[in-house]
């Protein structure tokens, strides 16, 4: 008797755009698989007496067609691909046989051995689709898929481009300081960069992970001679991009929250340099959160306001209406305000904010050196001096400071 040989599945990518796909059953399997079929442009027909709310919503919006009934012979006519996932074993077997007779590739959720196709664990990252099959071990497939996709996203899995890359500049918000809080897109762009121009407040630990060929430039140390520092940074971005380099401008927080990101984008636009902006997690929200402070809380604060404190309230350059801020009942978050914290507190009190208002100062938030010091508006200046608070620090003013037990 001939020995049975188990052959591996042959992997292939189906191009289903405009082609009919029949899905039998509107339960959890359909809920998971339909979005990918729709994204592939398939002409999806769902046949099922009922469906999960999210599946029903796809029919309501016209993404799929839904016939509210059970499977009937002939339903797979003109189909290119079938997904069988009903709770009726007899219907599944009959539909599977119809698929076999009509030579329609068929996936079965109840009996993978009876199917003619298996669904791989898939993931996507910047135009790359990863599909993993491990036979009868779907959990391992998912684990391998996740490891590959995560590596592609954060740059830990080297996947060099063999076609010419588009040069230009990416303004990347690095988040509040913890390297794990940069976005996956920001981390990937860092891994692909030729030149990184970094701020002091950016996630410095990420720079140590860069390959040795990457040129890392401290923005604070760019010589600027007759130029202002920002002008010199703009010029450096333009110079390296024009040299054909892929440049990342790594900034702390978000590029557009007191980060002068728009000034850099405008300079690049005037020079004809393409620029991508990658949002980052702002310290105005993340640092209070890391210190156990919600900037809003039901019944306590329905609003929060973020201001820069690098210019004192009595300075003619200040554009902040401090008297209006004092009248607000919500949370006030002050960035870059350590040096002027005393003047800020005195101004708010003078315009009506209670001296007993809770205040927290969080120094080097989200990093290993994070420190939280509590005070009141009336004691803020003395507390900052006594505790030796230094930048970077976020000042949170309002009753939310006292919410977390």
JSON list of C-alpha atoms in Angstrom, two decimals, residues 26 38 46 65 83 92 129 133 141 164 166 175 185 206 209 265 269 301 304-305 340 356 361 368 384 390 397:
[
{"chain": "A", "resi": 26, "resn": "UNK", "atom": "CA", "xyz": [-22.54, 36.06, 9.69]},
{"chain": "A", "resi": 38, "resn": "UNK", "atom": "CA", "xyz": [-13.68, 44.36, 1.47]},
{"chain": "A", "resi": 46, "resn": "UNK", "atom": "CA", "xyz": [-23.10, 37.27, 2.60]},
{"chain": "A", "resi": 65, "resn": "UNK", "atom": "CA", "xyz": [-24.51, 42.47, -0.02]},
{"chain": "A", "resi": 83, "resn": "UNK", "atom": "CA", "xyz": [-15.77, 31.27, 3.16]},
{"chain": "A", "resi": 92, "resn": "UNK", "atom": "CA", "xyz": [-21.20, 23.40, 5.59]},
{"chain": "A", "resi": 129, "resn": "UNK", "atom": "CA", "xyz": [1.66, 42.03, 3.48]},
{"chain": "A", "resi": 133, "resn": "UNK", "atom": "CA", "xyz": [0.81, 29.37, 7.58]},
{"chain": "A", "resi": 141, "resn": "UNK", "atom": "CA", "xyz": [0.90, 31.39, 12.85]},
{"chain": "A", "resi": 164, "resn": "UNK", "atom": "CA", "xyz": [15.14, 53.99, -4.89]},
{"chain": "A", "resi": 166, "resn": "UNK", "atom": "CA", "xyz": [12.00, 58.94, -1.89]},
{"chain": "A", "resi": 175, "resn": "UNK", "atom": "CA", "xyz": [6.55, 61.54, 22.52]},
{"chain": "A", "resi": 185, "resn": "UNK", "atom": "CA", "xyz": [5.47, 54.87, 12.20]},
{"chain": "A", "resi": 206, "resn": "UNK", "atom": "CA", "xyz": [16.14, 55.42, 20.62]},
{"chain": "A", "resi": 209, "resn": "UNK", "atom": "CA", "xyz": [19.55, 51.71, 18.60]},
{"chain": "A", "resi": 265, "resn": "UNK", "atom": "CA", "xyz": [7.63, 72.55, 7.38]},
{"chain": "A", "resi": 269, "resn": "UNK", "atom": "CA", "xyz": [8.09, 73.77, 1.46]},
{"chain": "A", "resi": 301, "resn": "UNK", "atom": "CA", "xyz": [-13.21, 68.94, 35.07]},
{"chain": "A", "resi": 304, "resn": "UNK", "atom": "CA", "xyz": [-8.39, 71.30, 30.01]},
{"chain": "A", "resi": 305, "resn": "UNK", "atom": "CA", "xyz": [-6.25, 74.09, 28.65]},
{"chain": "A", "resi": 340, "resn": "UNK", "atom": "CA", "xyz": [8.12, 81.39, 35.64]},
{"chain": "A", "resi": 356, "resn": "UNK", "atom": "CA", "xyz": [-5.65, 76.47, 47.67]},
{"chain": "A", "resi": 361, "resn": "UNK", "atom": "CA", "xyz": [4.65, 69.35, 39.11]},
{"chain": "A", "resi": 368, "resn": "UNK", "atom": "CA", "xyz": [13.01, 56.43, 34.76]},
{"chain": "A", "resi": 384, "resn": "UNK", "atom": "CA", "xyz": [9.60, 74.49, 43.17]},
{"chain": "A", "resi": 390, "resn": "UNK", "atom": "CA", "xyz": [14.19, 71.71, 36.96]},
{"chain": "A", "resi": 397, "resn": "UNK", "atom": "CA", "xyz": [-3.29, 73.01, 38.08]}
]
